[in-house]
Amino acid sequence: MGISRFTNTIIFMLKDFNKTAIIAGERNISYAEMLQRISLFAHHTPSEAGAKTIVLSENREGWIYAFFSIWNNHGIAVPVDATSTVHDIAYIIKDCRPVCIWTSRKKVDLAREAIAEAGVEVQILLIDDYEQIECTEEKADIVYNPQDTALIIYTSGTTGSPKGVMLSYENININVRAVTEEVEIFNADRRTLILLPLHHVLPLVGTVIMPLVAGGGVAICATMSGPDIMDTLCRGEVAIMVGVPRLWQTIYAGVMKKINASFVTRALFNLCARANNLTLSRTIFKAVHKKMGGHIRYFVSGGAALDREIALGLQTLGLEVLEGYGMTEAAPMISFTRPGDLIPKCVGLPLNDTEIKIIDGEICARGPQVMQGYYNRPEETAQVIDKDGFLHTGDLGRLDEKGHIFITGRSKEIIVLSNGKNVQPNEIEYKLEKFEDRVKEAAVVQDGDLLRAIIVPKIEWAKNLSDEEVEEALKREVLEPYNLTVANYKKLMSLFVYRGDLPRTKMEKLQRFKLKDILAAGFHAAKEKEPEVEPTFEEYQIIKHYIETEKKVKVRPTDHIETDLAFDSLDRVGLQGFIEQTFGMKMNADSMTSYKNVLAIAEQVADHKTRIEVEDEDWNKFLHKSSADLELPSASFSYPLISRTFRAFFKVYNRLSVKGVGNIPAEGPFIIAPNHQSFLDGPLVSAGLSTRILNDSYSYATEEHFNSAFRKFVARNNNVILMERGNLRDSILKMAEVLKQGKNVIIFPEGSRTHTGGLGAFKKTFAILSKELNVPIIPVCIKGAYEALPRHKKFVSPHQIEVEYLAPIQPGANLSYEEIAEKVKKAIGVVLDK
């Protein structure tokens, strides 16, 4: 605790021992009383040096007394999850052989059953018997040897059986000193909230040891409920709150729901985001701070990576987030963000005397906070601490030139597909959980080369719906919008509705090793309920083979082409053409998506086919077919005028800058391929085009945006080729005809606006046109339009916008459609990330 390596005595950094150390309900306990009660508990705690004592209790003041009484007697504390099963506690008892268990009256039966199952003789002591009785003991004076084992913390079991992590006083001391002396985060004026269960090293060190040593004291929150948290924050005048990313996600979502309900508060939020000034944000959002007691100085996040949007969003509200990175094996910190040094996706600088190396992409750390080892498991210790003393974290990352650590993934969680693509499931899960009106929580599971989602629906929304109704709604309202924003290999092929809580540790980490059992049980139940028989008729087998070849997925008869197989508009064009060539019948895209599944499409084909002649789609042949009968839109005299008016507006209101105009060819044909950030992108992409090029440039847009007679009239007279869902092939032929006439096409490869500001999957329509007609592509990077007008807003904010035309990309005879699309995406991505 002040735990000083020089004095070997726990020192509290304050002079007034009458100051409040613990707030528990209506009780205020002074430092003097706390130390007296530690002495009282110590009289009953085993006195043998090195004796192991379990603390098994809900969070309460007596938990703190019991814990420090073990240290007072030179023992080893073993905090255990109070919500564990009998079997789990028995496992720990058999593993570490404790002499004693401090427990509460609520948990005493659990302790007795676990002792009986373990078959080990263990003394039981009740916290309730000593927590509030009259106490006249002398104040405790805790003396220690820095190298002695202070704690055995059992890992939370995200991948299997827990292991006992042995931590010394020195391991803990390095963490405490880092945030009380080297960087003053905890001090005598800042009280900390105890919220998370104390059997885990982060809340134990971060919400008990650090704040009590610093002299600021703690306030114990009775439950994890919102009202209790707010009440404790206010009554305790709490300045520091330690939590996990899901807690901050919940708080941020709740606040933003209220902010987005008003144009004024949205405008103020955008203003603070641009200003990036904590003082201004705290002034403007004073009401938010007041509801949290008005004393919050820092949110401290740990346990898992915090999403960039949440970190920046909370900062915009004037709530500074400090992110700690580490693990139980580092007691717990390896690095943390210093106040005023928030960098998106960065977990800060290492602690002093800590050396970081990136070994084969993995973050490895060596320093005085690294554990002594796993209890009684030397072989497993050697697997994570190498011969040079580096702790292998299992996290993938990189360092910048100043030593900041950036986490790029979790090696144990990463999904590796057979094509070599790596998928971080937590990224997908976060995107799914942003559909907060429908999704309570989500998990992603690998099934061969497919990604499947387990979705827990919002209880209020789903309680009166059947699983089938919930599944259909989630496919339509969650999976389909998600699949439109990501690369093919990240698309979700199916979902399973799960009406329970996903298996998590007390620190909210997903126990991924349990997910496949949930999914397997669900599919088994579905199979028993409705056996899936593979159709054998020829039309189904031909269509199935075509889809599996094109999409590189396994097709089931019950799969829907859009929500299960992630068909985009071009995929539907390909299937439409295949059916026409193979079976001699017409089937437009709208009718395809209206069919229940692949089997229903095949049955329709079987009933109306005129022939069966299997052949592959030849895009070259298709794009060079005669299209003289197709009516192309034209440009009215107002088209350039409207474009110039928009450009003038953006230059004044959004400080629009246009770069790379020299990369635009003087003559066509060429394809302009911008990223798609907002509804502003159409006029933005034309901002650098001359009047002549503008008149010769045709835009490709979905007909949903021109769904009235007037809007269709506007499209016809402003060079807009509509993507007609009922006749996609003719829409593509129109673009081909424009290019063959020496004119230009503007097409957004993502198809729809970004949900996050980043790049979505690039559909290959533009790449097919480029390759088969030998037309160059001009990538265009639009930056700032997402911030000016994201999906959820109706009004344009004055955020600065940049448009940059990049060097032309030639299709190349040896490049595939996918390679061309990826090359364009990469070029835009490089500029977008600057």
PDB file of N, CA and C in Angstrom, residues 556-561 564 592 594-603:
ATOM      1  N   ARG A 556     -27.298 -23.908 -47.687  1.00  0.00           N
ATOM      2  CA  ARG A 556     -28.364 -24.782 -47.207  1.00  0.00           C
ATOM      3  C   ARG A 556     -29.666 -24.365 -47.884  1.00  0.00           C
ATOM      4  N   PRO A 557     -30.599 -25.279 -48.038  1.00  0.00           N
ATOM      5  CA  PRO A 557     -31.853 -24.919 -48.721  1.00  0.00           C
ATOM      6  C   PRO A 557     -32.632 -23.819 -48.025  1.00  0.00           C
ATOM      7  N   THR A 558     -32.462 -23.689 -46.701  1.00  0.00           N
ATOM      8  CA  THR A 558     -33.217 -22.685 -45.948  1.00  0.00           C
ATOM      9  C   THR A 558     -32.532 -21.327 -45.902  1.00  0.00           C
ATOM     10  N   ASP A 559     -31.374 -21.177 -46.553  1.00  0.00           N
ATOM     11  CA  ASP A 559     -30.667 -19.900 -46.551  1.00  0.00           C
ATOM     12  C   ASP A 559     -31.376 -18.861 -47.400  1.00  0.00           C
ATOM     13  N   HIS A 560     -31.491 -17.654 -46.869  1.00  0.00           N
ATOM     14  CA  HIS A 560     -31.996 -16.520 -47.650  1.00  0.00           C
ATOM     15  C   HIS A 560     -30.803 -15.860 -48.333  1.00  0.00           C
ATOM     16  N   ILE A 561     -30.972 -15.460 -49.593  1.00  0.00           N
ATOM     17  CA  ILE A 561     -29.805 -14.991 -50.348  1.00  0.00           C
ATOM     18  C   ILE A 561     -29.236 -13.685 -49.798  1.00  0.00           C
ATOM     19  N   ASP A 564     -28.798 -14.433 -45.148  1.00  0.00           N
ATOM     20  CA  ASP A 564     -27.934 -15.551 -44.774  1.00  0.00           C
ATOM     21  C   ASP A 564     -26.676 -15.629 -45.639  1.00  0.00           C
ATOM     22  N   MET A 592     -36.147 -12.023 -56.390  1.00  0.00           N
ATOM     23  CA  MET A 592     -35.196 -12.914 -55.717  1.00  0.00           C
ATOM     24  C   MET A 592     -35.227 -12.717 -54.205  1.00  0.00           C
ATOM     25  N   SER A 594     -37.508 -11.499 -52.414  1.00  0.00           N
ATOM     26  CA  SER A 594     -38.816 -11.752 -51.802  1.00  0.00           C
ATOM     27  C   SER A 594     -39.051 -13.227 -51.527  1.00  0.00           C
ATOM     28  N   TYR A 595     -38.240 -14.105 -52.156  1.00  0.00           N
ATOM     29  CA  TYR A 595     -38.381 -15.536 -51.896  1.00  0.00           C
ATOM     30  C   TYR A 595     -37.828 -15.869 -50.514  1.00  0.00           C
ATOM     31  N   LYS A 596     -38.447 -16.825 -49.861  1.00  0.00           N
ATOM     32  CA  LYS A 596     -38.089 -17.178 -48.492  1.00  0.00           C
ATOM     33  C   LYS A 596     -36.663 -17.685 -48.383  1.00  0.00           C
ATOM     34  N   ASN A 597     -36.227 -18.461 -49.373  1.00  0.00           N
ATOM     35  CA  ASN A 597     -34.894 -19.056 -49.291  1.00  0.00           C
ATOM     36  C   ASN A 597     -34.456 -19.554 -50.670  1.00  0.00           C
ATOM     37  N   VAL A 598     -33.267 -20.174 -50.702  1.00  0.00           N
ATOM     38  CA  VAL A 598     -32.716 -20.686 -51.961  1.00  0.00           C
ATOM     39  C   VAL A 598     -33.618 -21.768 -52.542  1.00  0.00           C
ATOM     40  N   LEU A 599     -34.156 -22.606 -51.685  1.00  0.00           N
ATOM     41  CA  LEU A 599     -35.044 -23.676 -52.148  1.00  0.00           C
ATOM     42  C   LEU A 599     -36.251 -23.099 -52.883  1.00  0.00           C
ATOM     43  N   ALA A 600     -36.833 -22.018 -52.353  1.00  0.00           N
ATOM     44  CA  ALA A 600     -38.003 -21.409 -52.993  1.00  0.00           C
ATOM     45  C   ALA A 600     -37.646 -20.847 -54.369  1.00  0.00           C
ATOM     46  N   ILE A 601     -36.450 -20.268 -54.499  1.00  0.00           N
ATOM     47  CA  ILE A 601     -36.000 -19.764 -55.807  1.00  0.00           C
ATOM     48  C   ILE A 601     -35.871 -20.929 -56.782  1.00  0.00           C
ATOM     49  N   ALA A 602     -35.243 -22.007 -56.312  1.00  0.00           N
ATOM     50  CA  ALA A 602     -35.042 -23.174 -57.178  1.00  0.00           C
ATOM     51  C   ALA A 602     -36.374 -23.784 -57.598  1.00  0.00           C
ATOM     52  N   GLU A 603     -37.351 -23.799 -56.711  1.00  0.00           N
ATOM     53  CA  GLU A 603     -38.669 -24.343 -57.052  1.00  0.00           C
ATOM     54  C   GLU A 603     -39.360 -23.473 -58.104  1.00  0.00           C
TER      55      GLU A 603
END
